[in-house]
Every structure is written in structure tokens, then in C-alpha cells.
């Protein structure tokens, strides 16, 4: 199918972008990497009057390390996330996840901000930013505001951003030195959207887990924190018993719906398998790999 006719403008600054958005009174949409917007036009899922290209806005670019953490501009591409040395050092979970997002051709154009703004529940990055306690920096006609990643993803393809707002950057807070992290997913083929995926961050002290953050994607309408599984781990050594308890607790955290690709129960089972593997890989390695399955 061909897209409906639309206009195109490339903004040079945030004020100009906001002014143009207001001019089109709700008939405009932002364009970043275009890897979701353009297919949606071709499928006639939306018909905006104009695409306002924000991919070259200087305020949305760059990766800098600040006292608070790593600030990643919204137009940073997935490929940059994958290869940037600062990301690898200060947010290795993101680099790990980027490896699973689509294929190089997509990663070269699609942006971190576009991915989060789209809020596809099957997507990897939303789970990672929730796991890492990121803060999203948003600018719009009413000024600037910050939203915690925990409050950003509201529903299927729905975020806390209001129409006309722009996601400017994402702050990944400095991670505690004792934090150990791992991202993994199960997909039919590498690069496909996952059947289930998980971002996990554990902090351990004196042989016990003192803090656990586990966030799944592709199990519901938003990235889902597994609080019961986190609680099952907290205060205990990461041994086989605890891994089994965390897996068992997942049925309190996740309620995947049946869909044409698989029954919800199957997805829940896969989530447990994945969590077992991830926790095993974060343990001291003394567990038998088969035991963790
Ligand atoms: C073949 C294919 C395979 C893919 N596989 C995966 C995958 O395995 N995992 C995965 O996570 N993703 C996957 N994607 C999606 C891709 O990774 C991007 O997430 C997606 O294209 C959105 O990023 P973008 O920069 O292209 O945004 P765009 O398509 O330009 O925009 C997406 C939406 O976000 C809005 N938007 C963009 N930037 C901003 C901003 N800064 N502020 C406010 N709103 C904004 C736009 O208006 C639009 O509504 C795939 C895409 C394709 C085409």
C-alpha cells in the first residue's frame, strides 16, 4: 500500500519543532528514525498532515556522563547504543539488549527515543530502562518535566507523554558498583521480536542479595516488573532454592494473555525458564546449569 499524502518539515531547534506542531493543531507527528512511523503510514494506520523531523535536533543528540549518570540523547541510534564505550561501561545492560534489537540495517536508523516513545510492549529497551531506574526528560509547549521510567509506560503503545511533547533525553542513573546485571531473551530467530525477555539487576552484599530488580518484556501491554520474584530473592544467597522460589513467584507477577502465537501459560513457562537461566548466570557459577532450568 502507498501512504496517504503528507507534508514534511525538518526542524532545526526544539522551539521551532514545537511551534510547527502547534501550527498543525494535532495533525502532525514527530519523525525520528522513521522505522515505525513510515511502515504505519504505508499500512494507513495513521494519516498525519505533516511529519516533523526531529532527528537532527542538536538538543536530542549525544551521550554524556554526568554526576547523576549517563545522559543519552533521544536520537541516539540503536547502533550507537550498541557500540558506545560509555554505554558499555556505565549501562552494559543497554548494550547487551541492543544486540537483540532487530538487525543492523534497522539499528543504524532507529533511535532510542523513538523506541521508548513508541512503547511497543515487545521491545527490549523499555524493560531495560525500567530495570535501571531511568528518568525520561521531556520537553513540550508547557515546559520541561521528568518522568520515572516506572511511570512512563501506561498501556499498549501509550506513554505518559502528552501530544506535542518531545522526549529529549534519557538519564540512566549511576549504577552501584556492586550491581550485577544481565539481559536475555528467547526469540524464534535472533533479531526477531522476542517471545519473552528479561532485564535483571542484582546487588549482593555478604553473600546475600540486598536488592533485586527484574523487568520482563513481551509478557503484557507494558514492560512488567516482577516484584514477587524480586522479593523472593532479597535477603537470601543466590542459590538453587532461591532461583526456584523466584521462578515460582513469577505466576504472581505475570499474567500473559493467550494470543495467536502461543497460549499465555506457555509464555509464563518461558519467562520462568529465562529467569532461571539469567539468575544462574549471575550466581557464582557453582550451580549445575541443568539444575537452574
Ligand atoms: C523490521 C523491523 C524490526 C524491528 N525489530 C525490533 C526489535 O526486535 N525490537 C525492538 O525493540 N524494536 C524493533 N523494531 C522497532 C525499532 O527498533 C524502533 O523502536 C522503532 O522503529 C522506533 O524508533 P524510530 O527512531 O524509528 O522512531 P519513529 O518511527 O520515527 O517514531 C516512532 C514513534 O515515536 C514518536 N517519536 C519518535 N521520537 C520521539 C521523541 N524523541 N519524542 C517523542 N516522540 C517521538 C513518533 O512520533 C512515532 O509515534 C523493529 C523495526 C523494524 C522496521
XYZ file of C-alpha atoms and ligand atoms in Angstrom:
346
model
C 0.000 0.000 0.000
C 1.095 3.575 -0.562
C 0.965 6.094 2.268
C -1.618 8.887 2.115
C -0.187 12.271 1.053
C 1.687 14.077 3.819
C 3.967 17.077 4.237
C 7.480 17.013 5.608
C 9.451 19.584 7.612
C 12.843 19.191 9.241
C 13.108 21.162 12.481
C 16.359 22.889 13.424
C 15.543 23.515 17.083
C 13.089 22.416 19.769
C 11.230 25.781 19.811
C 10.791 25.572 16.029
C 9.537 21.975 16.272
C 7.017 22.911 18.979
C 5.848 25.940 17.009
C 5.240 23.834 13.903
C 3.435 21.171 15.935
C 1.072 23.835 17.322
C 0.520 25.219 13.822
C -0.879 21.864 12.649
C -3.260 21.530 15.611
C -2.841 17.828 16.336
C -2.398 16.843 12.683
C 1.403 16.497 12.909
C 3.573 13.650 14.193
C 7.242 13.547 15.117
C 9.599 11.633 12.879
C 12.846 10.242 14.319
C 14.353 7.118 12.714
C 11.071 6.502 10.869
C 11.268 2.737 11.234
C 7.838 2.565 12.845
C 6.255 5.769 11.537
C 6.902 5.019 7.867
C 5.503 1.450 7.926
C 2.469 2.725 9.830
C 1.837 5.279 7.067
C 2.266 2.659 4.374
C -0.279 0.497 6.184
C -2.529 3.557 6.524
C -2.710 3.136 10.275
C -2.337 6.902 10.572
C -2.652 9.841 8.205
C -0.916 12.937 9.556
C -0.889 16.214 7.612
C 2.823 16.564 8.206
C 5.818 14.713 9.587
C 8.045 16.955 11.662
C 11.531 15.521 11.506
C 13.268 15.846 14.883
C 16.152 13.538 14.046
C 18.661 16.371 13.569
C 17.822 18.428 16.643
C 21.114 19.097 18.420
C 19.368 19.081 21.825
C 18.347 15.431 21.286
C 21.776 14.073 20.392
C 24.864 12.894 22.248
C 25.817 10.637 25.134
C 27.426 12.310 28.135
C 28.462 11.113 31.563
C 27.291 13.446 34.308
C 27.441 13.227 38.078
C 23.887 11.849 38.070
C 24.574 9.235 35.443
C 24.618 8.633 31.736
C 22.509 11.072 29.722
C 21.573 9.631 26.357
C 20.039 11.902 23.711
C 16.752 10.636 22.302
C 18.060 10.495 18.720
C 20.929 8.177 19.635
C 20.582 5.213 17.302
C 20.400 1.611 18.455
C 23.756 1.039 16.703
C 25.325 3.830 18.768
C 23.886 2.322 21.960
C 25.444 -0.975 20.947
C 28.908 0.398 20.271
C 29.340 3.400 22.571
C 32.099 2.843 25.158
C 30.354 4.996 27.800
C 27.164 2.935 27.463
C 29.147 -0.265 27.635
C 30.887 0.877 30.814
C 28.021 2.577 32.653
C 24.914 0.842 31.302
C 26.104 -2.525 29.968
C 22.565 -3.848 30.196
C 21.572 -1.463 27.398
C 24.406 -2.564 25.109
C 23.519 -6.173 25.828
C 19.864 -5.532 24.952
C 20.707 -3.538 21.799
C 22.349 -6.630 20.416
C 18.903 -8.293 20.389
C 17.004 -5.402 18.794
C 16.204 -6.142 15.147
C 19.072 -6.213 12.624
C 21.951 -3.851 11.739
C 20.007 -2.040 8.979
C 17.251 -1.155 11.469
C 19.678 -0.373 14.285
C 21.533 2.123 12.075
C 18.476 4.389 11.782
C 16.037 3.598 14.593
C 16.504 5.759 17.678
C 16.499 5.065 21.403
C 13.958 7.855 21.987
C 11.713 6.702 19.145
C 11.742 3.210 20.563
C 10.727 4.374 24.054
C 8.137 6.845 22.731
C 6.566 4.093 20.648
C 6.277 1.862 23.761
C 5.955 -1.428 21.957
C 5.447 -3.960 24.775
C 7.583 -6.498 22.917
C 10.501 -4.106 22.746
C 13.710 -4.627 24.723
C 14.706 -1.075 25.736
C 11.568 -0.220 27.778
C 12.282 -3.214 30.047
C 15.899 -2.160 30.433
C 15.148 1.458 31.311
C 12.646 0.295 33.943
C 15.161 -2.156 35.353
C 17.837 0.557 35.607
C 15.501 3.152 37.162
C 15.935 5.603 34.264
C 14.424 9.080 34.210
C 12.917 10.433 30.989
C 13.472 14.087 30.196
C 10.532 15.540 28.288
C 10.005 18.971 26.776
C 6.779 20.418 25.423
C 4.670 23.533 24.987
C 4.263 23.808 28.773
C 7.976 23.494 29.545
C 10.149 20.650 30.757
C 9.423 17.731 33.052
C 10.921 14.458 34.157
C 9.118 11.126 34.395
C 10.479 7.996 36.057
C 10.597 5.003 33.752
C 8.317 3.214 36.249
C 5.591 5.800 35.466
C 6.261 6.274 31.748
C 4.749 3.173 30.124
C 0.995 3.355 30.692
C -0.527 0.866 28.257
C -0.118 -0.701 24.839
C 1.775 1.898 22.732
C 0.798 4.524 25.315
C 3.154 6.603 27.419
C 2.898 9.434 29.913
C 3.826 11.918 27.172
C 1.137 14.346 26.055
C 0.586 15.059 22.341
C 3.139 17.628 21.212
C 5.725 16.684 23.826
C 9.201 15.546 22.796
C 11.350 13.016 24.610
C 14.655 14.887 24.759
C 16.981 12.562 26.647
C 17.100 9.621 28.992
C 19.111 9.608 32.210
C 20.463 6.242 33.311
C 21.424 6.826 36.951
C 24.896 5.752 38.024
C 24.632 2.102 38.974
C 26.014 0.962 42.334
C 29.468 -0.635 41.942
C 28.190 -3.917 43.410
C 25.368 -4.181 40.849
C 25.458 -7.195 38.552
C 23.246 -7.133 35.512
C 22.144 -9.339 32.706
C 19.733 -9.071 29.778
C 18.482 -12.096 27.900
C 15.572 -13.098 25.729
C 14.055 -16.052 23.937
C 13.264 -15.391 20.282
C 12.474 -17.746 17.449
C 15.352 -16.274 15.393
C 17.976 -13.783 16.507
C 16.708 -10.269 15.744
C 13.029 -11.223 15.806
C 10.810 -9.614 18.397
C 11.199 -11.799 21.492
C 8.733 -14.378 22.789
C 9.864 -13.194 26.214
C 12.806 -11.195 27.531
C 14.152 -10.046 30.892
C 16.467 -7.390 32.279
C 17.826 -8.225 35.728
C 19.941 -6.208 38.163
C 21.063 -7.716 41.456
C 23.036 -6.165 44.290
C 24.723 -8.520 46.689
C 26.460 -7.997 49.996
C 27.930 -10.581 52.359
C 26.798 -13.378 50.046
C 23.154 -12.235 50.068
C 21.024 -10.369 47.576
C 20.203 -6.988 49.094
C 18.329 -5.573 46.110
C 16.774 -7.178 43.035
C 15.170 -5.533 40.016
C 13.643 -7.771 37.378
C 11.730 -6.423 34.400
C 10.190 -8.518 31.636
C 9.093 -7.516 28.156
C 6.720 -9.247 25.723
C 4.548 -10.550 28.578
C 1.850 -7.858 28.767
C 0.846 -4.444 27.486
C 3.792 -2.704 29.187
C 7.203 -3.803 30.490
C 6.433 -5.630 33.746
C 8.459 -5.518 36.999
C 8.403 -8.927 38.725
C 8.077 -7.713 42.320
C 7.228 -11.116 43.841
C 10.250 -12.716 42.215
C 12.389 -9.782 43.378
C 11.134 -10.274 46.946
C 11.825 -13.998 46.767
C 15.486 -13.228 46.103
C 16.010 -10.352 48.517
C 17.767 -11.170 51.786
C 18.972 -14.592 50.656
C 22.018 -16.128 48.985
C 21.510 -16.706 45.272
C 21.330 -20.489 45.429
C 19.232 -23.069 43.653
C 16.399 -22.864 46.204
C 16.126 -19.120 45.731
C 16.198 -19.374 41.964
C 13.348 -21.909 42.122
C 11.406 -19.649 44.532
C 11.844 -16.671 42.223
C 10.658 -18.735 39.264
C 7.626 -19.956 41.227
C 6.789 -16.413 42.300
C 6.516 -15.300 38.683
C 2.945 -16.576 38.482
C 2.033 -13.727 40.893
C 3.786 -11.151 38.712
C 2.967 -12.094 35.149
C -0.344 -12.858 33.533
C 0.406 -13.128 29.822
C -2.715 -13.286 27.681
C -3.317 -16.039 25.145
C -2.517 -14.812 21.654
C -2.296 -16.405 18.202
C 1.429 -17.103 18.629
C 1.141 -19.017 21.924
C -1.038 -19.573 24.989
C -0.364 -17.293 27.961
C 0.615 -20.297 30.111
C 3.337 -21.186 27.648
C 4.728 -17.643 27.760
C 4.697 -17.754 31.574
C 6.604 -21.021 31.455
C 9.175 -19.483 29.086
C 9.547 -16.498 31.413
C 10.408 -18.905 34.241
C 12.937 -20.758 32.111
C 14.540 -17.477 31.088
C 14.659 -16.140 34.648
C 16.279 -19.368 35.846
C 18.981 -19.073 33.211
C 19.651 -15.396 33.881
C 19.855 -15.879 37.649
C 22.091 -18.858 37.184
C 24.439 -16.792 35.037
C 24.525 -14.129 37.768
C 25.268 -16.668 40.502
C 28.843 -17.605 41.363
C 28.652 -20.394 38.825
C 28.651 -23.201 41.384
C 25.157 -24.336 40.398
C 24.696 -27.030 37.842
C 23.288 -25.356 34.704
C 20.746 -28.133 34.276
C 19.517 -27.520 37.844
C 18.618 -23.948 37.026
C 16.347 -24.894 34.121
C 11.900 -4.779 10.597
C 11.892 -4.163 11.968
C 12.257 -4.947 13.050
C 12.248 -4.405 14.335
N 12.609 -5.195 15.376
C 12.626 -4.684 16.620
C 13.010 -5.472 17.743
O 13.379 -6.643 17.632
N 12.965 -4.895 18.965
C 12.583 -3.583 19.121
O 12.578 -3.109 20.249
N 12.232 -2.811 18.094
C 12.240 -3.329 16.854
N 11.875 -2.527 15.813
C 11.447 -1.138 16.084
C 12.657 -0.187 16.108
O 13.652 -0.676 16.960
C 12.352 1.210 16.681
O 11.996 1.083 18.017
C 11.246 1.892 16.059
O 11.426 1.953 14.692
C 11.050 3.334 16.623
O 12.214 4.100 16.535
P 12.367 5.203 15.389
O 13.511 6.090 15.756
O 12.381 4.570 14.054
O 11.035 6.057 15.614
P 9.948 6.602 14.585
O 9.406 5.507 13.736
O 10.457 7.803 13.880
O 8.845 7.068 15.661
C 8.138 6.132 16.442
C 7.082 6.866 17.285
O 7.686 7.636 18.306
C 7.438 9.046 18.129
N 8.718 9.672 18.452
C 9.922 9.396 17.910
N 10.892 10.068 18.542
C 10.277 10.797 19.503
C 10.758 11.701 20.516
N 12.059 11.982 20.672
N 9.843 12.271 21.334
C 8.530 11.984 21.216
N 8.022 11.137 20.301
C 8.903 10.552 19.449
C 6.988 9.192 16.691
O 6.117 10.294 16.518
C 6.255 7.869 16.477
O 4.976 7.935 17.046
C 11.881 -3.042 14.522
C 11.525 -2.242 13.425
C 11.536 -2.796 12.167
C 11.150 -1.926 10.992
